[in-house]
Coordinates of C-alpha atoms and ligand atoms in Angstrom, one line a residue:
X1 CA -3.1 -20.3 -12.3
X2 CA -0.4 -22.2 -13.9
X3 CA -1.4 -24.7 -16.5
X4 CA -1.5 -28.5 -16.6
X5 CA 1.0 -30.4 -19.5
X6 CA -0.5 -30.1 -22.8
X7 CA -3.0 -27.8 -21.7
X8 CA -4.1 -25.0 -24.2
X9 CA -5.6 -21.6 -22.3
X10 CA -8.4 -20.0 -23.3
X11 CA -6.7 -16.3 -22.5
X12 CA -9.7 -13.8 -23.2
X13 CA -12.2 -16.0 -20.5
X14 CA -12.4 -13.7 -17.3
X15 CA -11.5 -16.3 -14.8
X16 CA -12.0 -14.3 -11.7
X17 CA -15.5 -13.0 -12.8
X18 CA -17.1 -15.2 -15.3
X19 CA -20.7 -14.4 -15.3
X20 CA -19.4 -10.3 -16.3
X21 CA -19.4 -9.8 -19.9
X22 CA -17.3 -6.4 -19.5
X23 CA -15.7 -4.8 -17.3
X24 CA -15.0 -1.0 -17.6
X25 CA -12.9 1.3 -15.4
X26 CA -13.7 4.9 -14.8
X27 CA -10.6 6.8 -14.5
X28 CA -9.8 10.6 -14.0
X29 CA -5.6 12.3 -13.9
X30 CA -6.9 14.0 -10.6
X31 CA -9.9 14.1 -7.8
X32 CA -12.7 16.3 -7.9
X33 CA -13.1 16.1 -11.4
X34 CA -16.8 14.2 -11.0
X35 CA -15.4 10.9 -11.8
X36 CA -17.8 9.0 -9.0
X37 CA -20.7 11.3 -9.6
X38 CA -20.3 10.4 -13.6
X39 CA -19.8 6.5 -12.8
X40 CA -22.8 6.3 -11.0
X41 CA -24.8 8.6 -13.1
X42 CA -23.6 6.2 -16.4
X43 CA -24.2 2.8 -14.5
X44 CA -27.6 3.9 -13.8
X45 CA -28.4 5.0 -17.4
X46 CA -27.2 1.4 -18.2
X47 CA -29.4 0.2 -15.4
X48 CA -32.3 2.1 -17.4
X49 CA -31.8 0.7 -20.7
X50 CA -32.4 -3.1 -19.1
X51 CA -28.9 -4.3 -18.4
X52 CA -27.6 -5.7 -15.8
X53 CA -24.9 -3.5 -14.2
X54 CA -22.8 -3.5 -11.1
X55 CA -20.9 -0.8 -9.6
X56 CA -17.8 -1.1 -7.3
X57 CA -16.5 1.9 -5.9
X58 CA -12.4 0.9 -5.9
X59 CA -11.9 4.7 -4.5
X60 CA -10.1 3.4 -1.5
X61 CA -8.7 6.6 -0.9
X62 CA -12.3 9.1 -1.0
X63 CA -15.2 6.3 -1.5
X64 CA -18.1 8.6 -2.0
X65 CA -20.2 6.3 -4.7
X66 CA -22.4 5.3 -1.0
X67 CA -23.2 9.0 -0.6
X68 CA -24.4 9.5 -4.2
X69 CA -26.4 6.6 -4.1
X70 CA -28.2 7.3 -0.6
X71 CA -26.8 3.8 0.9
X72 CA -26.2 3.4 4.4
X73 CA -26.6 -0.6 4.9
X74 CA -23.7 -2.9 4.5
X75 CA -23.6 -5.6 2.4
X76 CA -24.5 -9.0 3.4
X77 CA -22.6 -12.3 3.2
X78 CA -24.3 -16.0 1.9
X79 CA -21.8 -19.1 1.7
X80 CA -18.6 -17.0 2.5
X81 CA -19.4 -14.6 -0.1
X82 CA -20.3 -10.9 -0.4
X83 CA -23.7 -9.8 -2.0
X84 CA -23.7 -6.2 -2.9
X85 CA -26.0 -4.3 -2.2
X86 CA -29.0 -3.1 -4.7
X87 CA -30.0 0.4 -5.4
X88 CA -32.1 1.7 -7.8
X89 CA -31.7 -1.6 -9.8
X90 CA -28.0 -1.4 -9.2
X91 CA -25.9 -4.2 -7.7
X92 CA -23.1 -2.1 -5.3
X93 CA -20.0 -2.8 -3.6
X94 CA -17.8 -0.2 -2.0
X95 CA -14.3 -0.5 -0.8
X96 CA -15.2 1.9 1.8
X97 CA -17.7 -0.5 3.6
X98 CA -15.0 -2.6 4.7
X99 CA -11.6 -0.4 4.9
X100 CA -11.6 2.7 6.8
X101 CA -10.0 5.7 4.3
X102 CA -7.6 6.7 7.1
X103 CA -6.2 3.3 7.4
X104 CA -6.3 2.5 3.2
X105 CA -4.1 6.1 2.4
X106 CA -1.3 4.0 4.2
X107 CA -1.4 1.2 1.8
X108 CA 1.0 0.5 -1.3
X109 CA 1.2 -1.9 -3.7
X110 CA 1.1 -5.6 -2.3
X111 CA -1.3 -4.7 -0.2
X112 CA -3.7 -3.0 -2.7
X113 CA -2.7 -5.5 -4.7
X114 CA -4.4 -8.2 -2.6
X115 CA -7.2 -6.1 -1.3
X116 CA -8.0 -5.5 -4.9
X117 CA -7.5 -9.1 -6.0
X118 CA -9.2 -10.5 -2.6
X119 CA -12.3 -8.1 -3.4
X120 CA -12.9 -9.5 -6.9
X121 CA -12.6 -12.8 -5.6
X122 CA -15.1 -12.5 -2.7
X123 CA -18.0 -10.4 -4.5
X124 CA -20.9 -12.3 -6.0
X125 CA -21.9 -10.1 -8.8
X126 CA -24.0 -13.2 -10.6
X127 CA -24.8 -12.2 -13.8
X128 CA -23.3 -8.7 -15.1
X129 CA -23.5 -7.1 -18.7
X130 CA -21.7 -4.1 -17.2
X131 CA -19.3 -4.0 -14.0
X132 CA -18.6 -0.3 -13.5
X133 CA -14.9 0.6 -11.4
X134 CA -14.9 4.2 -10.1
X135 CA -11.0 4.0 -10.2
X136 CA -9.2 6.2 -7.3
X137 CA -7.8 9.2 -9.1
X138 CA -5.0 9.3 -10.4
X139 CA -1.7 6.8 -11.9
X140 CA -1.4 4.2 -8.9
X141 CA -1.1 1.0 -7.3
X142 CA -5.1 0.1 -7.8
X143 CA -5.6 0.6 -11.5
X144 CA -2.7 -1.4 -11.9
X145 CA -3.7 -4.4 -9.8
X146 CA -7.0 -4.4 -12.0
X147 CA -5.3 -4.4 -15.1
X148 CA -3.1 -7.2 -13.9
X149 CA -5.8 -9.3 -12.2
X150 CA -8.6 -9.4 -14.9
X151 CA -9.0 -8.6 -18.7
X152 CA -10.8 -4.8 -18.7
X153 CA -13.2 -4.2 -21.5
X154 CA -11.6 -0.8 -21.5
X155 CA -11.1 2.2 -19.3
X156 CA -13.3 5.5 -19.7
X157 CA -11.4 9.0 -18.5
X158 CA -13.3 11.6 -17.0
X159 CA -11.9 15.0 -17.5
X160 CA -12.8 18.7 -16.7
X161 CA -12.1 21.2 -19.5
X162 CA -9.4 22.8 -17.7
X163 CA -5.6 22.5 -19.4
X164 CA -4.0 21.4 -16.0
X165 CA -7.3 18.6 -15.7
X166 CA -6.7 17.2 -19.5
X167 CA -2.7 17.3 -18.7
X168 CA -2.9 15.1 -15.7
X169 CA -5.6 12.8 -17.3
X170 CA -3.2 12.2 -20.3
X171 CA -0.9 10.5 -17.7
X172 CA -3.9 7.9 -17.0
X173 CA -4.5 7.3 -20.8
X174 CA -0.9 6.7 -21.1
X175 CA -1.2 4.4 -18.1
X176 CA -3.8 2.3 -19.5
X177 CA -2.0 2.2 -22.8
X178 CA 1.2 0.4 -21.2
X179 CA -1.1 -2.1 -19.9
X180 CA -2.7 -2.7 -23.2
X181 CA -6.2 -1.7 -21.6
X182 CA -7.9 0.1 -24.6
X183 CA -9.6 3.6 -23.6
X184 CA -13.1 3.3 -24.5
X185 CA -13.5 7.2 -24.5
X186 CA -13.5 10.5 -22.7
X187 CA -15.9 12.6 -21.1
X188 CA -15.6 16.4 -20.5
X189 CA -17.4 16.8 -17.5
X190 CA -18.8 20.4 -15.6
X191 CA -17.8 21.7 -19.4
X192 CA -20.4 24.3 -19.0
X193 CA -22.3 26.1 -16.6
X194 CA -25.9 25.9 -16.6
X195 CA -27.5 28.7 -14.7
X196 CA -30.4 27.3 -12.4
X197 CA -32.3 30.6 -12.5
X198 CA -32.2 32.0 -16.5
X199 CA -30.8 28.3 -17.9
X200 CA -28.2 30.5 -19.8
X201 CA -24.9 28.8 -20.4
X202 CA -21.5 29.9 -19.9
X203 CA -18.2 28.4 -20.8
X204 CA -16.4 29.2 -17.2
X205 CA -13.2 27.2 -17.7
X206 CA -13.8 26.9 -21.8
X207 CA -15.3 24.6 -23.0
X208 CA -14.9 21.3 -25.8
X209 CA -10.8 20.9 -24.7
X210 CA -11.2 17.3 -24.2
X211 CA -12.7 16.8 -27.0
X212 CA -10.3 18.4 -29.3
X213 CA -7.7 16.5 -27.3
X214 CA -9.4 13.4 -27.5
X215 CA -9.3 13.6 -31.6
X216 CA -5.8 14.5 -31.2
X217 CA -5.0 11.8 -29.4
X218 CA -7.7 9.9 -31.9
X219 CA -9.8 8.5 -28.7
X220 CA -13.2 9.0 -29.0
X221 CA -15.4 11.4 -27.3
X222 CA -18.2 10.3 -25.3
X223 CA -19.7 13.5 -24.6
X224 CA -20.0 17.0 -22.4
X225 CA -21.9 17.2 -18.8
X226 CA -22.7 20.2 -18.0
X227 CA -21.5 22.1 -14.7
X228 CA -25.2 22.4 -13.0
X229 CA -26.2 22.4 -9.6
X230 CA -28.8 19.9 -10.1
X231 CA -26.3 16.9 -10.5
X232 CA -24.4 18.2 -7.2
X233 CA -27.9 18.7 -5.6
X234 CA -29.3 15.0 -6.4
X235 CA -26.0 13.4 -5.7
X236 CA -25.7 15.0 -2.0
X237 CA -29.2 13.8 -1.5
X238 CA -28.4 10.0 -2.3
X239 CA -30.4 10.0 -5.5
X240 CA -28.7 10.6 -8.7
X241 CA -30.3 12.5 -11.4
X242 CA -30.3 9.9 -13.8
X243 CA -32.8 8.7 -11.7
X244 CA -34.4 10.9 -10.0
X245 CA -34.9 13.4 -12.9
X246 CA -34.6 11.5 -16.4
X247 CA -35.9 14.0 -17.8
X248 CA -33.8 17.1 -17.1
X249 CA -31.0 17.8 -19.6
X250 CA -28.1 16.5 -17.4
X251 CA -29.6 13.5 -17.2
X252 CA -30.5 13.2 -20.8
X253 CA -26.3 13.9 -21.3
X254 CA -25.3 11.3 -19.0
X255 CA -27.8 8.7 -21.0
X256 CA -26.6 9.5 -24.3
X257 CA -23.2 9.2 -23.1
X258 CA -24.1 5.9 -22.2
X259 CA -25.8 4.8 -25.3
X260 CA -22.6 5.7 -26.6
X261 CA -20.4 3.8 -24.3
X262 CA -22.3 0.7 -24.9
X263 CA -21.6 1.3 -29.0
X264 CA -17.9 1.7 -28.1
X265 CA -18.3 -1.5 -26.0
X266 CA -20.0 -3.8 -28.7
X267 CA -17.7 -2.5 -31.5
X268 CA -14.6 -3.7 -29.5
X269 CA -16.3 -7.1 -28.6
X270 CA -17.0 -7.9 -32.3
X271 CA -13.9 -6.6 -34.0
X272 CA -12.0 -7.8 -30.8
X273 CA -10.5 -4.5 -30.3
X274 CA -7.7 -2.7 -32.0
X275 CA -5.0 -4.3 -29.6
X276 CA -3.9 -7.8 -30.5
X277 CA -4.3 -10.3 -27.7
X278 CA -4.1 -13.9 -27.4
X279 CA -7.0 -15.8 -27.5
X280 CA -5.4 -19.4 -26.7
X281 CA -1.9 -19.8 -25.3
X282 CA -0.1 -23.3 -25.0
X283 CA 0.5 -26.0 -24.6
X284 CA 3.0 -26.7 -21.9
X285 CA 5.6 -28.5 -21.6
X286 CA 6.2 -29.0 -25.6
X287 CA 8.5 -28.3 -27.6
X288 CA 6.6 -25.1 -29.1
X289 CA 4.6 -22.4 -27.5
X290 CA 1.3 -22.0 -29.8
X291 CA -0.4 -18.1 -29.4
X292 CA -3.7 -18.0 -31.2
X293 CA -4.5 -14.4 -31.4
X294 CA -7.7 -12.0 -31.8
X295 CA -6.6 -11.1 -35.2
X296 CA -6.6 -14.5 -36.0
X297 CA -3.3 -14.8 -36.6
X298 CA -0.8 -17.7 -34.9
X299 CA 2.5 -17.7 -33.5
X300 CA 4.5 -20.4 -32.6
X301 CA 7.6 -20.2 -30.6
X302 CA 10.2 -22.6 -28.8
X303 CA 10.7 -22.0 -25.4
X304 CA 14.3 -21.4 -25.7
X305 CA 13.6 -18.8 -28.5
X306 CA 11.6 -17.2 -25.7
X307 CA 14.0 -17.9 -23.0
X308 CA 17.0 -16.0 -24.6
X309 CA 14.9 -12.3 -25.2
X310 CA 13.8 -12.9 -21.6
X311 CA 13.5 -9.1 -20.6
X312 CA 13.4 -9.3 -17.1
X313 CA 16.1 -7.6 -14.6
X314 CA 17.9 -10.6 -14.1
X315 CA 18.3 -11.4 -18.3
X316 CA 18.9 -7.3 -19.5
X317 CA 21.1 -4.6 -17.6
X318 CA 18.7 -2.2 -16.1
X319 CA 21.0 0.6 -16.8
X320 CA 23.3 -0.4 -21.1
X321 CA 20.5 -2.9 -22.0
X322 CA 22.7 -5.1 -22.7
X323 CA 21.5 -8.8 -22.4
X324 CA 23.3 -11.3 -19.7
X325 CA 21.9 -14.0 -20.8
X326 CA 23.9 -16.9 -22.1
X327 CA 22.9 -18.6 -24.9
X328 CA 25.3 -21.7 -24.1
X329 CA 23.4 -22.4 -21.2
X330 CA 20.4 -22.8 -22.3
X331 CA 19.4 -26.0 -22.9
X332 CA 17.8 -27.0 -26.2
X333 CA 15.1 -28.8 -24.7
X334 CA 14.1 -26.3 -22.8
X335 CA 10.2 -26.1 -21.9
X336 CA 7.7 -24.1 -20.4
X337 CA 6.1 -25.3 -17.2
X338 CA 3.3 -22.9 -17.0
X339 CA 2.1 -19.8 -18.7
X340 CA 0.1 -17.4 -17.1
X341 CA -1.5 -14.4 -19.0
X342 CA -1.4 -10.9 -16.7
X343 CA -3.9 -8.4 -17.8
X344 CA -4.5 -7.7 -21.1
X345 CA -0.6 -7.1 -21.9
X346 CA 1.8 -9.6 -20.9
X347 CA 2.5 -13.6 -19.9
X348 CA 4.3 -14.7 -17.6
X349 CA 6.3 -17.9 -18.3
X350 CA 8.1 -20.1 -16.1
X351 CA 10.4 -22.1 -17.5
X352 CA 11.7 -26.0 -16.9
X353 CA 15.3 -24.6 -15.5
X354 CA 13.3 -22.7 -12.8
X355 CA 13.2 -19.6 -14.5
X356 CA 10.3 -16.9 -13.1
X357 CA 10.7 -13.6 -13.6
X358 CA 10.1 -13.1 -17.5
X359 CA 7.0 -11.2 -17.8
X360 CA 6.6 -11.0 -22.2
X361 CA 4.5 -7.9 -23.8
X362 CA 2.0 -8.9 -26.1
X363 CA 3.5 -6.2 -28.5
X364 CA 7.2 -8.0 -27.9
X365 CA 5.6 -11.5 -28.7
X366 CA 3.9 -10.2 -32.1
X367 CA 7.6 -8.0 -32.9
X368 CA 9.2 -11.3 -32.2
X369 CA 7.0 -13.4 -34.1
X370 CA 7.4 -11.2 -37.5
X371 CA 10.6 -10.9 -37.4
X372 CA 11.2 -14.5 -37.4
X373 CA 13.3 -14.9 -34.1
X374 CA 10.4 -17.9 -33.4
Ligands
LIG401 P1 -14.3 12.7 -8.0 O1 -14.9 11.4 -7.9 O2 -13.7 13.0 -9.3 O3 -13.4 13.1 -6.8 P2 -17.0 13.6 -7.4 O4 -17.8 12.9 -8.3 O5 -17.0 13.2 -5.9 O6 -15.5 13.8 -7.9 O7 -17.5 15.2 -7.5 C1 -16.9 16.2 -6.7 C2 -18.0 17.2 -6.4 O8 -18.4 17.9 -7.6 C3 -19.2 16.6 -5.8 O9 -19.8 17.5 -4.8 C4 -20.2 16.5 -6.9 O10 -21.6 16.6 -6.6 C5 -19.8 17.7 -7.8 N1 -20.0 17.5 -9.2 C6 -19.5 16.6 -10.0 N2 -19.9 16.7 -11.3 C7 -20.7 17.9 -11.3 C8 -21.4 18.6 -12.3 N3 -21.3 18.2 -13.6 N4 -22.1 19.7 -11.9 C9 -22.2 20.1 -10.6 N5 -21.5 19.5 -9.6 C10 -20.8 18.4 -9.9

């Protein structure tokens, strides 16, 4: 979307999805960790406590969020949108009811890309207080398209207790932090075994590691699920135990969890999280660029100020760093034609001599900004 002269963009509206107040991806380092069996397990404890809450399974690769929740019909289309489908008070959309898994492992980027961007588009969610995203597992092309295409409230990481688990989900929470997506928390699932005949517990591959990592890392810990057969048992059969059994102690886990999540949630959306982002971005087309950030802070920068630090492959030498821009051609009147925000972590400006690669960090723009090069 670029935006018309004189314009001024309201940055943190979610453009694609309006009517969802937040937007949370569920994220693991690796598969089989329970990261589809948690999302759906949370959503539905949100479901319980009177929100409104969506769930789309973006596991292109293993969609298994149908399974768990028992559904076999496909959703319907009205006016050349898709209505997901409800479940237990759930609204639902899976990527696997319209790509076949063998056909999406052969996808990369672009086309993920636009499969992701295309499904936003096309859903009709209505009204949402929570859109849950059981995330593929892993770093790749998908939750990069999301953080690119619309702002994330924050991303939650699933983990088992295991070293090699909490390694490999590190690489996720690094992930998110590049694209300025804030990690909402962790949670440590199958950290104990529950045995179905005595109820004794037992702390197969030890237990409380992501927590201890997740104060390390000073993220904050949403809670423990315990390894019980129960949770596998209710999942197979298409009815989760959040709400099939609210009462059992796996379930009561998975609620608190979310009672927790929705703390984190309103936290960030009144102190506007911990990342600074704009809030308005413009005009166009003038001689200054106005940033109005969450912080409530303002920046103000000419276009050729921003032109010159461009740090796109064209402007910097991949390999010294050196910059190959020259000053001397850069005209003084320089202006922007459109600004585009991209995620929660970068605009992208195009500039009046047809300039269209620069993509500029939010942290670059605030380093720029107080050290006077505005
Ligand atoms: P992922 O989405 O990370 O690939 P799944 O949610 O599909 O993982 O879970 C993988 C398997 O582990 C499923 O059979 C599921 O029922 C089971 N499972 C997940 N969490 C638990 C748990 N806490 N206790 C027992 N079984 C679990």
């Amino acid at each position: 979307m670029n935006l018309p002269a004189g314009s001024v963009l309201e940055a943190n509206k979610n453009r694609s999805l309006p009517n969802v107040k937040n937007i949370i991806p569920i994220a693991s380092g690796k598969g089989g960790v329970g990261k589809s069996t948690v999302s759906a397990n949370i959503a539905l404890a949100l479901v319980r406590s009177g929100a409104r809450v969506g769930l789309m399974d973006a596991d292109v690769y293993g969609p298994s969020i149908p399974t768990i929740l028992g559904i076999s019909e496909k959703p319907v289309q009205a006016n050349r949108r898709i209505l997901p489908v409800i479940r237990y008070g759930l609204k639902v959309i899976s990527m696997g009811f319209f790509v076949p898994v063998n056909e999406a492992v052969i996808w990369r980027g672009p086309m993920l890309h636009k499969m992701v961007s295309d499904f936003l588009e096309l859903v009709d969610w209505g009204e949402l207080d929570y859109l849950m995203i059981d995330l593929p597992p892993g770093t790749g092309d998908v939750p990069l398209s999301l953080c690119q295409t619309i702002p994330l409230t924050g991303a939650v990481i699933v983990s088992t207790p295991q070293d090699v688990a909490w390694h490999v989900a590190q690489k996720a929470i690094v992930m998110f932090d590049k694209l300025n997506t804030p990690i909402l928390g962790v949670i440590e699932n199958m950290s104990h075994f529950v045995c179905s005949h005595c109820g004794s517990t037992e702390e197969i591959f030890g237990s409380g590691g992501a927590k201890k990592a997740a104060e390390t890392l000073e993220i904050p810990y949403l809670g423990g699920i315990s390894l019980d057969t129960s949770i596998r048992l209710t999942s197979d059969a298409g009815e989760p135990i959040v709400h099939g059994n609210p009462e059992h102690l796996a379930a009561k886990a998975f609620i608190q969890i979310a009672e927790r999540l929705v703390s984190l949630v309103n936290i960030r959306n009144t102190q506007g999280g911990c990342r600074n982002v704009p809030v308005k971005i413009g005009p166009v087309n003038q001689p200054q660029i106005q940033i109005e950030w969450n912080d409530g802070k303002k920046s103000s920068f000419t276009p050729k100020a921003l032109r010159m630090v461009c740090p796109c492959a064209a402007c910097v030498d991949e390999l010294t760093g050196a910059k190959k821009t020259d000053p001397l051609g850069i005209a003084d009147g320089l202006r922007a034609v459109a600004i585009q925000p991209v995620g929660r972590y970068a605009l992208h400006i195009i500039f009046s001599d047809g300039h269209a690669t620069g993509l500029y960090g939010f942290e670059l723009l605030r380093k720029l900004d107080s050290s006077g090069s505005s």
